Coordinates of C-alpha atoms in Angstrom, one line a residue:
M1 CA 195.8 14.1 4.3
S2 CA 192.2 13.9 5.5
N3 CA 191.1 15.3 2.2
L4 CA 192.8 12.5 0.3
V5 CA 191.3 9.9 2.6
A6 CA 187.9 11.6 2.2
H7 CA 188.1 11.4 -1.5
A8 CA 189.0 7.7 -1.5
C9 CA 186.1 7.0 0.8
A10 CA 183.7 9.1 -1.4
L11 CA 184.9 7.2 -4.5
L12 CA 184.4 3.9 -2.8
R13 CA 181.0 4.9 -1.4
R14 CA 179.8 5.9 -4.9
N15 CA 181.1 2.7 -6.6
V16 CA 181.6 -0.3 -4.4
L17 CA 179.3 -0.1 -1.4
G18 CA 177.0 -3.2 -1.3
L19 CA 179.2 -5.2 -3.6
T20 CA 180.6 -8.6 -2.8
V21 CA 184.2 -9.8 -3.1
R22 CA 184.3 -12.4 -5.8
R23 CA 188.1 -12.8 -5.6
A24 CA 190.9 -11.2 -3.5
V25 CA 194.5 -11.1 -4.7
L26 CA 196.8 -10.3 -1.8
P27 CA 200.7 -10.5 -2.1
L28 CA 203.1 -11.9 0.4
D29 CA 204.3 -8.4 1.4
N30 CA 205.3 -7.9 5.0
L31 CA 205.6 -4.1 4.5
L32 CA 202.1 -3.7 3.2
F33 CA 200.6 -6.2 5.7
P34 CA 202.5 -5.7 9.0
V35 CA 200.9 -8.9 10.5
L36 CA 203.2 -11.0 8.3
K37 CA 206.3 -9.8 10.1
T38 CA 205.3 -11.8 13.2
A39 CA 203.2 -14.6 11.6
E40 CA 204.5 -18.1 12.1
N41 CA 203.3 -19.0 8.6
P42 CA 203.0 -15.9 6.4
E43 CA 201.7 -17.9 3.4
A44 CA 198.9 -19.4 5.5
T45 CA 198.1 -16.0 7.0
I46 CA 197.6 -14.4 3.6
A47 CA 195.6 -17.4 2.3
D48 CA 193.4 -17.1 5.3
A49 CA 192.8 -13.3 4.7
E50 CA 191.9 -14.1 1.1
K51 CA 189.5 -16.8 2.2
H52 CA 187.7 -14.5 4.7
L53 CA 187.4 -11.7 2.1
T54 CA 186.0 -14.0 -0.6
G55 CA 182.2 -13.9 -0.5
A56 CA 182.2 -10.9 2.0
T57 CA 180.0 -7.9 1.2
I58 CA 181.1 -4.3 1.7
K59 CA 178.5 -2.9 4.1
S60 CA 180.0 0.4 5.2
L61 CA 183.2 2.5 5.3
G62 CA 184.7 5.1 7.5
R63 CA 187.7 7.4 8.1
H64 CA 189.6 9.0 10.8
G65 CA 192.7 11.1 10.2
K66 CA 195.0 9.4 7.7
Y67 CA 193.3 6.0 8.1
F68 CA 190.2 4.7 6.4
W69 CA 188.4 1.3 6.4
L70 CA 186.0 -1.0 4.7
R71 CA 183.6 -3.0 6.9
F72 CA 182.6 -6.4 5.5
E73 CA 179.7 -8.7 6.3
T74 CA 181.0 -12.2 6.2
A75 CA 179.2 -15.6 5.8
I76 CA 180.0 -16.5 9.4
G77 CA 178.8 -13.2 10.8
T78 CA 182.1 -12.2 12.4
P79 CA 182.9 -8.5 12.0
L80 CA 185.7 -8.0 9.5
V81 CA 187.4 -4.7 8.9
M82 CA 190.1 -3.8 6.3
L83 CA 192.0 -0.8 7.8
M84 CA 194.2 1.2 5.4
H85 CA 196.8 3.9 5.5
F86 CA 198.1 5.5 2.3
G87 CA 201.5 6.5 3.6
M88 CA 202.9 9.1 1.2
T89 CA 201.7 8.0 -2.2
G90 CA 199.1 5.3 -1.7
R91 CA 195.8 5.5 -3.6
I92 CA 192.8 3.6 -4.7
R93 CA 192.1 2.9 -8.4
L94 CA 188.9 1.4 -9.9
R95 CA 189.0 -0.1 -13.4
D96 CA 187.2 2.0 -16.0
V97 CA 187.6 5.0 -13.8
H98 CA 190.1 7.2 -15.6
S99 CA 193.0 8.5 -13.5
H100 CA 195.4 11.3 -14.6
M101 CA 198.2 12.2 -12.2
I102 CA 199.5 15.8 -12.0
F103 CA 202.5 16.1 -9.8
M104 CA 202.4 19.5 -8.1
E105 CA 206.1 19.8 -7.6
N106 CA 206.8 19.1 -11.3
G107 CA 204.7 21.9 -12.7
G108 CA 201.3 20.6 -11.8
D109 CA 200.7 23.7 -9.7
K110 CA 201.2 25.9 -12.7
K111 CA 198.8 23.9 -14.8
V112 CA 196.1 24.1 -12.1
L113 CA 196.7 27.9 -11.7
Q114 CA 196.4 28.4 -15.5
Q115 CA 193.2 26.4 -15.6
K116 CA 191.7 28.4 -12.7
S117 CA 192.7 31.7 -14.1
A118 CA 191.3 30.7 -17.5
N119 CA 188.1 29.5 -15.9
L120 CA 188.5 26.1 -17.4
I121 CA 187.1 24.1 -14.5
V122 CA 184.2 22.0 -15.5
N123 CA 182.4 20.7 -12.4
K124 CA 180.8 17.6 -13.8
V125 CA 179.3 14.7 -11.9
K126 CA 181.4 12.3 -13.8
E127 CA 184.7 14.1 -13.1
E128 CA 186.7 13.3 -10.0
D129 CA 189.5 15.6 -9.1
L130 CA 191.9 15.1 -6.2
A131 CA 194.9 16.9 -4.7
I132 CA 197.3 14.6 -2.8
G133 CA 199.6 16.9 -1.1
D134 CA 202.2 16.9 -3.9
E135 CA 200.0 15.6 -6.6
T136 CA 196.5 15.9 -8.2
V137 CA 194.5 13.0 -9.5
E138 CA 191.6 13.4 -11.9
E139 CA 189.1 10.5 -12.2
S140 CA 185.9 10.1 -14.1
G141 CA 183.0 8.1 -12.7
L142 CA 182.3 4.5 -13.6
E143 CA 179.4 5.6 -15.8
E144 CA 181.9 7.0 -18.4
K145 CA 184.2 4.4 -19.8
A146 CA 187.8 5.4 -19.7
E147 CA 190.4 4.7 -22.4
P148 CA 191.7 1.2 -22.3
E149 CA 194.5 0.9 -19.8
A150 CA 196.9 -1.7 -18.6
W151 CA 195.5 -3.6 -15.7
P152 CA 196.5 -4.0 -13.0
P153 CA 198.1 -0.6 -12.9
K154 CA 201.8 -0.1 -12.1
F155 CA 202.5 -0.1 -8.4
T156 CA 199.5 -2.2 -7.6
K157 CA 199.8 -3.9 -4.2
F158 CA 196.6 -5.8 -4.0
E159 CA 193.3 -6.3 -5.9
L160 CA 189.7 -7.0 -5.1
F161 CA 187.3 -8.2 -7.7
L162 CA 183.8 -7.2 -6.8
T163 CA 180.3 -7.9 -8.1
N164 CA 176.6 -7.9 -7.1
E165 CA 173.5 -9.9 -7.9
A166 CA 172.8 -7.8 -11.0
D167 CA 176.2 -8.9 -12.4
R168 CA 177.7 -5.4 -12.0
S169 CA 181.5 -5.9 -11.7
V170 CA 184.1 -3.5 -10.3
E171 CA 187.9 -4.2 -10.1
L172 CA 189.7 -2.4 -7.3
A173 CA 193.4 -1.9 -7.0
F174 CA 195.4 -0.4 -4.2
L175 CA 198.5 1.4 -5.5
D176 CA 201.6 2.5 -3.6
P177 CA 204.8 3.7 -5.5
R178 CA 206.8 4.5 -2.4
R179 CA 206.0 1.4 -0.3
L180 CA 204.9 3.3 2.8
A181 CA 201.2 2.2 2.8
R182 CA 199.9 -0.2 5.4
V183 CA 196.9 -2.5 5.5
R184 CA 195.5 -4.5 8.4
F185 CA 192.7 -7.0 8.6
L186 CA 190.9 -6.8 11.9
Q187 CA 188.4 -9.5 12.8
G188 CA 186.3 -10.2 15.9
E189 CA 183.6 -8.7 18.2
D190 CA 186.1 -6.1 19.4
Y191 CA 185.7 -4.4 16.0
G192 CA 181.9 -4.6 15.8
T193 CA 181.4 -0.8 15.6
D194 CA 183.4 2.1 14.4
T195 CA 183.5 3.5 17.9
Q196 CA 185.0 0.2 19.1
L197 CA 187.5 0.3 16.1
L198 CA 188.8 3.7 17.3
S199 CA 189.3 2.3 20.8
M200 CA 191.7 -0.3 19.5
P201 CA 195.3 0.0 18.2
P202 CA 196.5 1.7 16.0
L203 CA 193.6 4.2 16.1
N204 CA 193.3 4.5 19.8
S205 CA 196.4 6.7 20.0
L206 CA 195.2 9.3 17.5
G207 CA 193.8 12.7 18.4
P208 CA 190.5 14.1 17.0
D209 CA 190.0 14.6 13.3
Y210 CA 189.1 18.3 13.0
S211 CA 187.5 17.9 9.6
K212 CA 184.6 16.1 11.2
K213 CA 181.6 18.1 12.5
G214 CA 180.2 15.0 14.3
L215 CA 176.7 13.5 14.4
D216 CA 174.5 16.2 16.0
N217 CA 175.3 19.2 13.8
V218 CA 176.6 17.8 10.6
H219 CA 173.6 18.9 8.5
E220 CA 172.8 22.2 10.3
D221 CA 176.1 24.0 11.0
P222 CA 177.4 26.4 8.3
D223 CA 181.1 26.6 7.6
L224 CA 183.2 29.6 8.5
N225 CA 182.1 31.3 5.2
G226 CA 178.4 30.9 6.1
N227 CA 177.7 28.2 3.6
K228 CA 175.6 25.2 4.5
A229 CA 177.5 21.9 4.4
I230 CA 176.3 19.5 1.6
F231 CA 176.5 15.7 2.1
D232 CA 175.1 14.2 -1.1
Y233 CA 176.9 10.9 -1.6
S234 CA 175.6 10.5 -5.2
S235 CA 177.3 13.6 -6.5
A236 CA 180.9 13.8 -7.6
F237 CA 181.8 16.5 -5.1
S238 CA 179.7 15.3 -2.2
G239 CA 181.4 16.7 0.9
D240 CA 182.3 14.4 3.7
P241 CA 181.6 10.6 3.1
D242 CA 181.9 10.0 6.8
P243 CA 181.2 13.1 8.9
L244 CA 180.9 11.1 12.2
H245 CA 183.6 11.3 14.9
H246 CA 183.0 7.8 16.2
G247 CA 183.3 8.8 19.8
R248 CA 186.3 11.1 19.4
P249 CA 185.0 14.6 18.8
R250 CA 187.2 17.5 18.2
L251 CA 188.1 19.6 21.3
T252 CA 186.1 22.6 22.3
F253 CA 187.9 25.9 22.0
E254 CA 188.5 26.0 25.8
E255 CA 190.0 22.5 25.7
F256 CA 192.1 23.3 22.7
A257 CA 193.5 26.5 24.2
Q258 CA 194.5 24.6 27.3
V259 CA 196.5 22.1 25.3
V260 CA 198.3 24.7 23.1
L261 CA 199.4 26.6 26.2
V262 CA 201.3 23.7 27.6
K263 CA 203.2 22.7 24.4
K264 CA 206.8 23.7 24.1
K265 CA 207.3 22.9 20.5
P266 CA 207.0 25.0 17.3
I267 CA 203.3 25.2 16.3
K268 CA 204.1 23.7 12.8
A269 CA 205.5 20.6 14.5
F270 CA 202.6 20.5 17.0
L271 CA 200.0 20.5 14.2
L272 CA 201.7 17.6 12.6
D273 CA 201.5 15.5 15.8
Q274 CA 198.8 12.9 15.0
D275 CA 198.3 12.2 18.7
F276 CA 196.6 15.6 18.8
F277 CA 195.5 16.4 15.3
A278 CA 194.7 13.3 13.3
G279 CA 194.9 13.9 9.5
I280 CA 196.8 17.1 9.4
G281 CA 199.7 16.8 6.9
N282 CA 202.4 19.2 5.7
W283 CA 200.6 21.4 3.2
V284 CA 197.4 21.5 5.4
S285 CA 199.4 22.7 8.4
D286 CA 201.0 25.5 6.3
E287 CA 197.5 26.5 5.1
I288 CA 196.2 26.6 8.6
L289 CA 199.0 28.8 9.9
Y290 CA 198.7 31.1 6.8
H291 CA 195.0 31.7 7.6
A292 CA 195.8 32.1 11.3
K293 CA 198.6 34.5 10.5
I294 CA 201.1 32.6 12.7
H295 CA 204.8 31.9 11.8
P296 CA 205.4 28.1 11.6
S297 CA 208.3 28.2 14.0
E298 CA 206.3 30.1 16.7
V299 CA 206.2 28.4 20.1
I300 CA 202.9 29.9 21.2
S301 CA 203.3 29.0 24.9
K302 CA 206.3 31.3 25.2
K303 CA 204.4 34.3 24.0
I304 CA 200.9 33.8 25.2
S305 CA 199.6 32.9 28.7
S306 CA 195.9 33.5 28.5
T307 CA 193.2 31.3 26.8
A308 CA 191.4 34.6 26.0
N309 CA 194.1 35.7 23.6
P310 CA 192.6 36.1 20.1
V311 CA 195.5 34.3 18.5
L312 CA 194.3 31.0 19.9
R313 CA 190.8 31.6 18.5
R314 CA 192.2 32.4 15.1
L315 CA 194.2 29.2 15.2
Y316 CA 191.3 27.1 16.3
D317 CA 188.9 28.5 13.7
S318 CA 191.6 28.1 10.9
I319 CA 192.1 24.5 11.7
I320 CA 188.4 23.8 11.4
Y321 CA 188.0 25.9 8.3
V322 CA 190.9 24.4 6.3
M323 CA 190.1 20.8 7.4
E324 CA 186.4 21.1 6.6
E325 CA 186.8 22.9 3.3
S326 CA 189.5 20.6 1.9
V327 CA 187.4 17.6 2.8
R328 CA 184.2 19.2 1.4
V329 CA 185.7 19.4 -2.1
E330 CA 187.5 16.1 -1.7
G331 CA 190.9 17.8 -2.0
N332 CA 190.2 19.1 -5.5
A333 CA 192.9 21.8 -5.8
K334 CA 190.9 23.6 -8.6
L335 CA 188.0 24.2 -6.2
F336 CA 190.1 25.6 -3.3
P337 CA 189.4 29.3 -2.6
E338 CA 191.4 31.8 -4.6
N339 CA 193.0 33.2 -1.4
W340 CA 194.5 29.8 -0.3
L341 CA 198.3 29.3 -0.1
M342 CA 198.3 25.7 -1.3
L343 CA 198.8 26.3 -5.0
H344 CA 201.6 28.8 -4.4
R345 CA 203.8 26.7 -2.2
W346 CA 205.6 24.3 -4.6
G347 CA 208.3 26.5 -6.1
K348 CA 211.0 26.2 -3.5
G349 CA 213.7 24.9 -5.9
R350 CA 212.8 27.0 -9.0
K351 CA 215.3 29.5 -10.3
E352 CA 212.5 31.9 -11.4
P353 CA 211.4 34.7 -9.0
R354 CA 209.8 33.6 -5.8
A355 CA 206.1 32.6 -5.9
T356 CA 203.5 35.0 -4.7
T357 CA 200.0 34.5 -3.4
K358 CA 196.9 35.7 -5.3
S359 CA 197.1 38.9 -3.3
G360 CA 200.8 39.5 -4.4
H361 CA 202.5 38.5 -1.2
K362 CA 205.8 36.7 -1.6
V363 CA 206.1 33.2 0.0
D364 CA 209.2 31.9 1.7
F365 CA 210.3 28.5 3.1
Q366 CA 211.8 27.3 6.3
T367 CA 212.5 23.9 7.8
V368 CA 210.6 23.4 11.0
G369 CA 210.6 20.1 12.9
G370 CA 212.4 18.5 10.0
R371 CA 209.6 19.5 7.5
T372 CA 209.7 22.2 4.9
S373 CA 207.3 24.9 5.8
C374 CA 205.9 27.5 3.4
F375 CA 204.7 30.8 4.8
V376 CA 204.2 34.5 3.9
P377 CA 206.7 36.6 6.0
E378 CA 204.7 39.8 5.5
L379 CA 201.6 38.3 7.1
Q380 CA 203.0 35.6 9.4
K381 CA 205.2 37.7 11.7
P382 CA 206.6 36.6 15.1
L383 CA 204.1 37.1 17.9
K384 CA 204.6 39.7 20.5
K385 CA 205.0 38.4 24.1
E386 CA 201.8 38.8 26.0
E387 CA 202.0 40.6 29.4
L388 CA 201.3 38.3 32.2
P389 CA 198.3 39.0 34.5
E390 CA 199.0 40.2 38.1
D391 CA 198.3 36.7 39.5
G392 CA 200.8 35.0 37.2
P393 CA 200.4 32.8 34.1
V394 CA 197.3 30.9 33.4
Q395 CA 196.9 27.6 35.3
V396 CA 196.3 24.6 33.0
K397 CA 194.9 21.2 34.0
E398 CA 197.7 18.8 34.8
E399 CA 196.2 15.8 32.9
I400 CA 196.0 17.7 29.7
S401 CA 199.7 18.8 29.9
R402 CA 201.0 15.3 29.8
P403 CA 202.8 14.6 26.5
K404 CA 201.6 12.0 24.0
K405 CA 198.2 11.6 25.5
N406 CA 195.2 12.6 23.4
I407 CA 192.2 14.3 24.8
A408 CA 189.9 11.4 24.1
Q409 CA 191.8 9.3 26.6
V410 CA 192.2 12.3 29.0
R411 CA 188.4 12.5 29.2
T412 CA 188.1 8.8 30.1
G413 CA 191.2 8.5 32.2
K414 CA 192.7 5.9 29.8
R415 CA 196.3 6.0 28.6
C416 CA 197.1 5.7 24.9
A417 CA 198.8 2.6 23.5
K418 CA 201.7 3.3 21.2
R419 CA 200.8 3.3 17.5

C-alpha cells in the first residue's frame, strides 16, 4: 500500500504543488468525511471546509504508511492539512492525465507478464504506471493530452479545481468505488509540522514506515542490490516523493528482533499490523515472506529464541528491500524485478494449472489471519525449532513486549491513542 500512496504523492508533486484552490466541491458524505458523523450541523461543516480550502495554496505533501496528506497555506495563516486514506480502491485522478485500469485478478497479471516477456515496456517520462495491490493504473503526464473523457470520472467523491498565476489549471478528483476511503481536514497549530501531524490521531498509533530511509542517509545509502537511490521529482519514476520519517524512524535490527521474539501470532498477520508496520498490505507481506523464505503461518517466537538467528536478519532485510523497491518504482508492476512473487500470485481461482514463479516453483495459497496468503511451499518451509541456550530463552525488554504499542511511543514513554 505504501507504493500506491507514494505514486499518488509523486503524481501530485509533479502536477499540483504550488497551485491554489479556485473551487472545492465536497459532498455531504459521512463515510468519506468521518467528522460529519458527530457534527451538529453537517451542512455547515462541509461548507466551512470548502470555504477554508478556497484560496488556499498547496505548499507541501507527505506520506506515512497508508496515509498521505496535502498541506495548504491559507489566507489567515492557520495550518491546514487534508489527510487522506485510500481504503481498498481509492485513487487520485487529474484531468487530462490518461488513466487505464488493469485488474490483476481479472487477467491483468497475464497482460503484464506478456508485456514483460516481450520486452514491451517503454519507460517514458510521460507514462505513469501503478500497481494497486489487485490492479494496475497507467497514467500519462499532463504534458500529453489524453483522449477526451467524461468528467468528473465515475466514483468521484470530491473535486478540487486548481490554478496558478500563470493561468495553468488542473482538475483533481478523488475516486473510491468501494466506499472505504477516508478524508480528514486538520486545522490549527497542533498540525504545523509533519512531525506534529504524526503525533496526533489517527497517525500517532501507527508504527514506522519501513519504505523510508529517513533524512540523514536518503541520498547516500544504496539499496540491497547495491544501487543508489534516485529522488528526482521531475521524472516519471522518481523514487520516493517523501523519504522523511517525520520523527518515526524504522527500528534498528536489534529493536526489530526484540519485537518479533515476543509476538505470538503468525508472521503474516504480524506484518499486516499497522501498529508495527505502517503501509504493509497483503501482497507486500507475501512478497516479504517469499524473499525471507518464511512460511506465512509461522509463529517465529515459538521456533527462535535468539536475536542472533539469521532468520530474523533475513526478515528485516526483506522488509526494507521490498518496501523501498516498490516505492522506488511507484508500484509499477512492469518494473518489479523478475524474481518477485507479485505477478504470480493472482491465479487462486483459475482452473488451469497452478501458477509458477519465474524460476519454475509452484505457488500455493493459505488463509492466515483471515487473509489469503500466497507462498512457495518448496522455498518457504516451516522453521526448525532453535535449541535454547544453557541460560534459557533470550530476555526481552518488558516495555517492547506490550501489545498494541508502537516503538515510537515506547521510546518516549507515551501510550498510543486508538486509531
